[in-house]
Coordinates of C-alpha atoms and ligand atoms in Angstrom, one line a residue:
M1 CA 1.1 -14.0 112.4
I2 CA 2.7 -10.7 111.4
N3 CA -0.7 -9.1 112.2
K4 CA -0.8 -10.7 115.6
I5 CA 2.8 -9.5 116.4
E6 CA 1.8 -5.9 115.3
K7 CA -1.3 -6.0 117.4
I8 CA 0.5 -7.1 120.6
R9 CA 3.2 -4.5 120.0
Q10 CA 0.6 -1.8 119.7
N11 CA -1.1 -3.0 122.9
I12 CA 2.1 -2.8 124.8
A13 CA 2.9 0.7 123.5
E14 CA -0.5 2.0 124.4
F15 CA -0.6 0.4 127.9
R16 CA -1.1 3.0 130.6
P17 CA -1.3 1.4 134.1
K18 CA -3.0 3.1 137.0
T19 CA -1.5 1.0 139.7
Q20 CA 1.5 -1.3 140.2
A21 CA -1.0 -4.3 140.2
D22 CA -2.0 -3.3 136.7
I23 CA 1.5 -3.7 135.5
E24 CA 1.8 -7.2 137.0
E25 CA -1.5 -8.2 135.5
F26 CA -0.4 -7.0 132.1
R27 CA 2.9 -8.8 132.4
V28 CA 1.1 -12.1 133.1
R29 CA -1.2 -11.4 130.1
I30 CA 1.6 -10.9 127.7
L31 CA 4.6 -12.8 129.0
G32 CA 3.0 -15.3 131.5
R33 CA 3.0 -19.1 131.0
K34 CA -0.3 -18.8 129.2
G35 CA 0.3 -15.3 127.9
E36 CA -0.2 -13.9 124.4
L37 CA 3.5 -14.1 123.6
T38 CA 3.9 -17.6 124.9
E39 CA 1.0 -18.7 122.7
L40 CA 2.6 -17.0 119.8
F41 CA 5.8 -18.9 120.3
E42 CA 3.7 -22.1 120.3
E43 CA 2.2 -21.1 117.0
F44 CA 5.7 -20.3 115.7
K45 CA 6.6 -24.0 115.8
T46 CA 4.1 -24.7 113.0
V47 CA 5.4 -22.0 110.7
A48 CA 6.9 -23.0 107.4
P49 CA 10.7 -23.2 107.7
E50 CA 11.4 -20.5 105.1
M51 CA 9.4 -18.0 107.2
K52 CA 11.1 -18.9 110.5
R53 CA 14.1 -16.7 110.2
E54 CA 12.2 -13.5 109.5
L55 CA 9.4 -14.2 111.9
G56 CA 11.7 -15.4 114.7
K57 CA 13.6 -12.1 114.6
K58 CA 10.4 -10.1 114.8
M59 CA 9.1 -12.2 117.8
N60 CA 12.4 -11.8 119.7
E61 CA 12.2 -8.1 119.1
L62 CA 8.6 -8.1 120.4
K63 CA 9.6 -10.1 123.5
N64 CA 12.5 -7.7 124.3
F65 CA 10.2 -4.7 123.7
A66 CA 7.6 -6.2 126.1
Q67 CA 10.1 -6.9 128.8
D68 CA 11.8 -3.5 128.5
T69 CA 8.5 -1.6 128.6
I70 CA 7.3 -3.5 131.7
N71 CA 10.6 -3.0 133.5
Q72 CA 10.5 0.7 132.7
L73 CA 6.9 1.1 134.0
K74 CA 7.8 -0.7 137.2
T75 CA 10.8 1.6 137.9
D76 CA 8.7 4.7 137.1
F77 CA 6.1 3.6 139.6
E78 CA 8.6 2.8 142.3
S79 CA 10.3 6.1 142.1
Q80 CA 7.0 7.9 142.2
E81 CA 6.0 6.1 145.3
I82 CA 9.3 7.0 147.0
E83 CA 8.7 10.6 146.1
C84 CA 5.2 10.5 147.6
E85 CA 6.5 8.9 150.8
R86 CA 9.1 11.7 151.1
T87 CA 6.6 14.5 150.6
D88 CA 4.5 15.3 153.7
M89 CA 1.3 16.6 152.1
T90 CA 0.0 18.0 155.4
R91 CA 3.0 20.2 155.9
P92 CA 2.4 24.0 155.5
A93 CA 3.7 25.4 152.3
S94 CA 7.2 27.0 152.6
A95 CA 7.2 30.7 152.5
D96 CA 8.4 32.4 149.2
G97 CA 11.6 34.4 149.5
I98 CA 10.5 38.0 149.3
G99 CA 13.9 39.3 148.3
S100 CA 15.4 42.5 149.5
R101 CA 16.4 45.9 148.3
H102 CA 19.9 46.6 147.0
P103 CA 22.0 48.5 149.5
I104 CA 22.5 51.3 146.9
S105 CA 18.7 51.7 146.5
L106 CA 18.3 51.7 150.3
V107 CA 20.7 54.5 150.8
K108 CA 19.5 56.4 147.8
N109 CA 15.9 56.3 149.1
E110 CA 17.1 57.3 152.5
I111 CA 19.0 60.3 151.2
F112 CA 15.9 61.4 149.3
D113 CA 13.6 60.8 152.3
I114 CA 15.8 63.1 154.4
F115 CA 15.8 66.0 151.9
K116 CA 12.1 65.5 151.1
R117 CA 11.4 66.4 154.7
I118 CA 13.0 69.9 154.2
G119 CA 11.2 70.6 150.9
F120 CA 13.3 69.0 148.2
T121 CA 11.7 67.1 145.3
L122 CA 13.0 64.4 143.1
T123 CA 14.2 64.8 139.6
D124 CA 15.9 62.7 136.9
G125 CA 17.7 63.0 133.6
P126 CA 19.6 61.2 130.8
E127 CA 22.8 59.1 131.3
I128 CA 23.9 59.8 127.8
E129 CA 24.6 63.6 127.8
D130 CA 26.3 66.3 125.8
D131 CA 29.3 68.4 126.6
F132 CA 27.1 71.5 127.4
H133 CA 25.2 69.8 130.3
V134 CA 28.1 67.9 131.8
F135 CA 30.9 70.5 131.3
S136 CA 30.4 73.8 129.5
A137 CA 27.3 75.1 131.4
L138 CA 29.0 74.1 134.6
N139 CA 31.9 76.5 133.9
F140 CA 34.5 73.9 133.0
P141 CA 37.1 75.6 130.9
P142 CA 37.7 73.9 127.4
E143 CA 41.0 72.5 128.5
H144 CA 39.8 71.0 131.8
P145 CA 41.3 67.5 132.4
A146 CA 37.9 66.0 133.2
R147 CA 37.0 66.2 129.6
D148 CA 40.0 64.1 128.8
M149 CA 39.5 60.6 127.3
Q150 CA 41.0 59.3 130.5
D151 CA 38.0 60.2 132.6
T152 CA 35.1 60.5 130.2
F153 CA 33.5 57.8 128.1
F154 CA 32.7 59.4 124.8
I155 CA 30.2 57.8 122.5
E156 CA 31.6 56.8 119.1
K157 CA 34.5 59.2 119.3
N158 CA 32.2 62.2 119.1
P159 CA 33.5 64.6 121.8
D160 CA 30.0 66.1 122.1
I161 CA 28.1 63.0 123.1
L162 CA 29.3 61.2 126.3
L163 CA 28.2 59.3 129.4
R164 CA 27.7 61.8 132.2
T165 CA 30.7 61.8 134.6
H166 CA 28.6 63.4 137.4
T167 CA 25.0 64.2 138.3
S168 CA 25.7 67.9 138.3
S169 CA 24.4 67.8 134.7
L170 CA 21.0 67.5 136.3
E171 CA 21.5 70.9 137.9
V172 CA 21.7 72.4 134.5
R173 CA 18.7 70.5 133.1
T174 CA 16.6 71.5 136.1
M175 CA 17.6 75.2 135.9
E176 CA 16.8 75.2 132.1
R177 CA 13.3 73.8 132.8
Q178 CA 12.3 75.5 136.0
K179 CA 12.3 79.0 137.4
P180 CA 13.5 79.6 141.0
P181 CA 12.7 78.8 143.8
I182 CA 14.3 75.4 142.9
R183 CA 14.9 72.7 145.5
V184 CA 15.7 69.3 143.9
I185 CA 17.5 66.1 144.7
C186 CA 18.8 64.3 141.6
P187 CA 20.0 60.7 142.0
G188 CA 21.6 58.7 139.1
R189 CA 24.3 56.5 137.7
V190 CA 27.6 58.1 136.5
F191 CA 30.4 56.8 134.4
R192 CA 34.2 57.3 134.5
N193 CA 37.0 55.6 132.7
E194 CA 38.7 54.2 135.8
A195 CA 40.4 50.9 136.5
I196 CA 38.1 48.8 138.7
S197 CA 39.4 48.1 142.2
Y198 CA 38.1 47.9 145.8
R199 CA 37.8 51.7 145.9
A200 CA 37.0 52.7 142.4
H201 CA 34.6 51.6 139.7
C202 CA 33.7 52.8 136.2
I203 CA 30.0 52.9 137.1
F204 CA 28.8 54.4 140.4
H205 CA 25.9 56.4 141.8
Q206 CA 25.7 60.0 142.9
V207 CA 23.0 62.2 144.4
E208 CA 23.0 65.8 143.5
G209 CA 21.2 68.5 145.5
L210 CA 20.4 72.0 144.2
Y211 CA 18.7 75.0 146.0
I212 CA 18.2 78.3 144.1
D213 CA 16.2 81.2 145.5
E214 CA 16.6 84.8 146.6
N215 CA 19.0 85.3 149.5
V216 CA 20.3 81.7 149.8
S217 CA 23.5 81.8 151.8
F218 CA 26.4 79.6 152.7
A219 CA 24.9 79.3 156.2
D220 CA 21.8 77.7 154.5
L221 CA 24.1 75.2 152.8
K222 CA 25.9 74.4 156.0
Q223 CA 22.7 73.9 158.0
A224 CA 21.1 71.7 155.3
I225 CA 24.2 69.4 155.2
L226 CA 24.3 69.3 159.0
Y227 CA 20.7 68.2 159.1
F228 CA 21.4 65.6 156.5
A229 CA 24.4 64.2 158.3
K230 CA 22.6 63.9 161.7
E231 CA 19.6 62.2 160.0
M232 CA 21.9 59.8 158.1
F233 CA 24.6 58.9 160.6
G234 CA 23.0 59.8 164.0
E235 CA 22.3 62.8 166.2
Q236 CA 25.8 63.0 167.6
T237 CA 27.3 63.5 164.1
Q238 CA 29.4 66.7 163.5
I239 CA 30.4 68.1 160.1
R240 CA 33.5 70.0 158.9
L241 CA 33.8 72.0 155.7
R242 CA 37.2 72.3 154.1
P243 CA 37.9 74.9 151.4
S244 CA 38.1 73.3 147.9
Y245 CA 37.6 74.0 144.2
F246 CA 34.9 73.0 141.7
P247 CA 34.4 75.0 138.5
F248 CA 30.7 75.3 139.2
T249 CA 30.7 76.6 142.8
E250 CA 32.3 79.6 144.4
P251 CA 33.2 79.3 147.3
S252 CA 33.5 75.5 147.2
A253 CA 34.0 73.0 150.1
E254 CA 34.7 69.3 150.7
V255 CA 32.4 68.1 153.5
D256 CA 33.5 65.7 156.2
V257 CA 31.4 64.0 158.9
S258 CA 32.8 62.9 162.2
C259 CA 33.7 59.2 162.0
N260 CA 30.7 57.2 163.3
L261 CA 32.8 54.1 164.0
C262 CA 35.3 55.7 166.5
G263 CA 33.2 58.7 167.5
G264 CA 36.0 61.0 166.3
K265 CA 38.8 59.5 168.3
G266 CA 40.6 58.1 165.2
C267 CA 40.5 54.5 163.8
P268 CA 41.7 52.7 160.6
V269 CA 38.5 53.6 158.7
C270 CA 39.0 57.4 159.2
K271 CA 42.8 56.9 158.9
Q272 CA 43.1 58.2 162.5
T273 CA 41.8 61.6 161.5
G274 CA 38.3 61.2 163.2
W275 CA 36.7 62.5 159.9
L276 CA 35.3 60.9 156.8
E277 CA 34.8 62.8 153.5
I278 CA 31.2 62.5 152.2
M279 CA 30.6 65.1 149.6
G280 CA 31.5 68.2 147.6
A281 CA 29.5 71.4 147.9
G282 CA 29.4 75.1 147.4
M283 CA 27.6 78.2 146.3
T284 CA 26.5 77.9 142.6
D285 CA 28.8 80.0 140.5
P286 CA 27.1 83.0 138.9
N287 CA 28.4 81.8 135.5
V288 CA 26.5 78.6 135.9
L289 CA 23.3 80.5 136.8
E290 CA 23.7 82.7 133.7
A291 CA 24.5 79.7 131.4
C292 CA 21.1 78.2 132.5
G293 CA 19.2 81.4 132.0
I294 CA 18.8 82.4 135.7
D295 CA 19.5 86.0 136.7
S296 CA 22.6 85.8 139.0
K297 CA 22.0 89.3 140.4
K298 CA 18.6 88.3 141.8
Y299 CA 19.2 84.7 142.7
T300 CA 21.9 82.7 144.6
G301 CA 22.0 79.1 145.5
F302 CA 23.9 76.1 146.7
A303 CA 24.7 72.7 145.4
F304 CA 26.2 69.5 146.7
G305 CA 27.0 66.1 145.3
M306 CA 27.8 62.8 147.0
G307 CA 28.6 59.3 146.1
V308 CA 26.0 56.8 147.1
E309 CA 28.4 53.9 147.3
R310 CA 30.6 55.9 149.7
I311 CA 27.7 56.7 152.0
A312 CA 26.5 53.1 151.9
M313 CA 30.1 52.0 152.7
L314 CA 30.2 54.2 155.8
K315 CA 26.7 53.2 156.9
Y316 CA 27.1 49.5 156.4
G317 CA 30.8 49.0 156.8
V318 CA 31.3 47.6 153.3
K319 CA 35.0 47.8 152.5
D320 CA 35.0 46.6 148.9
L321 CA 33.1 48.7 146.4
R322 CA 32.9 45.8 143.8
L323 CA 30.5 43.9 146.1
Y324 CA 27.8 46.4 145.1
F325 CA 28.0 45.2 141.5
E326 CA 28.5 41.5 141.7
N327 CA 25.0 40.5 142.8
D328 CA 26.3 37.8 145.1
L329 CA 23.2 36.7 147.1
R330 CA 25.3 36.1 150.2
F331 CA 26.1 39.8 150.3
L332 CA 22.6 41.1 149.2
E333 CA 20.7 38.9 151.6
Q334 CA 22.3 40.7 154.5
F335 CA 20.1 43.7 153.7
E336 CA 16.8 41.8 154.0
A337 CA 16.0 43.4 157.4
A338 CA 16.7 46.9 156.1
L339 CA 13.5 47.1 153.9
Ligands
DAH1 N1 30.2 66.9 140.7 C1 31.2 66.7 141.7 C2 31.9 65.4 141.5 O1 31.4 64.6 140.7 C3 30.6 66.7 143.1 C4 30.1 68.0 143.5 C5 30.9 68.9 144.1 C6 28.8 68.4 143.2 C7 30.4 70.2 144.5 C8 28.3 69.6 143.6 C9 29.1 70.5 144.2 O2 27.0 70.0 143.4 O3 28.6 71.7 144.6 O4 33.0 65.2 142.0

């Protein structure tokens, strides 16, 4: 009898129905009035009393196993059928989401496209830099506050190895590599030890521009930036240059564009001034040219640097800088159309 019990148990375990009718048929075969288990219970009556206890236990277990298995198979089949009814197999497949570019990439690409049209090429360089490329070669005096631990992330307390604080380091790397004429656009991530808020972040993006050749003048700088501003913000855009100071340019300027939201009349975004600051710029300081091995008697040039988040903010009206870093799909999906 033990053998019979084992055999039936095995049959149940291996049973694989194809339809719901198969399950019913199987149930009748095992548990029906003339089923295998019922017959076994008949046979049980003839078993010697001392065996009854052990065998009875095994038979009850088998009966429970049969019932549980059959019930489980039934529910599995039912839920599958409901699933089939819900799925309309004739419906066209739903389109895959194609994703969208990040607004920072969109703006970075657009900046490059604009300068490409006037002969600039793209270049790149390391995010982990040394003091020479970020500060010394750019005419920063040794005691300049930008070198301070407050602003610069140093790597393992070594004051010579640091995360670049601006993309101007790429000017140095380009001039070391290339002889004039040089016309490059250098986008990249930069790092500063700043508290994160809606208007500041410790990681952001800049685009640097550099033009070195014979007879490059401040007028060339002004015209290049005016061209950029009109392409980026619209034909009606005006620019304004305010005198400023950077160690690596002389003379230096802060560049403003007319506010494209109020058309220059004054609004909360431009703080009623009608102008928005977009970049720093200037004529490359002769000390910088010399530090990079370029003859400052023969060549002059201009450079400019802008924050990509800032341009994106003005272009798309994004008021909180942190949105660029949070990867919230509700924000990112708004740029789908801007591919
Ligand atoms: N490197 C400057 C900054 O991070 C921006 C800048 C100013 C770049 C003037 C330039 C420049 O090339 O000429 O604030």
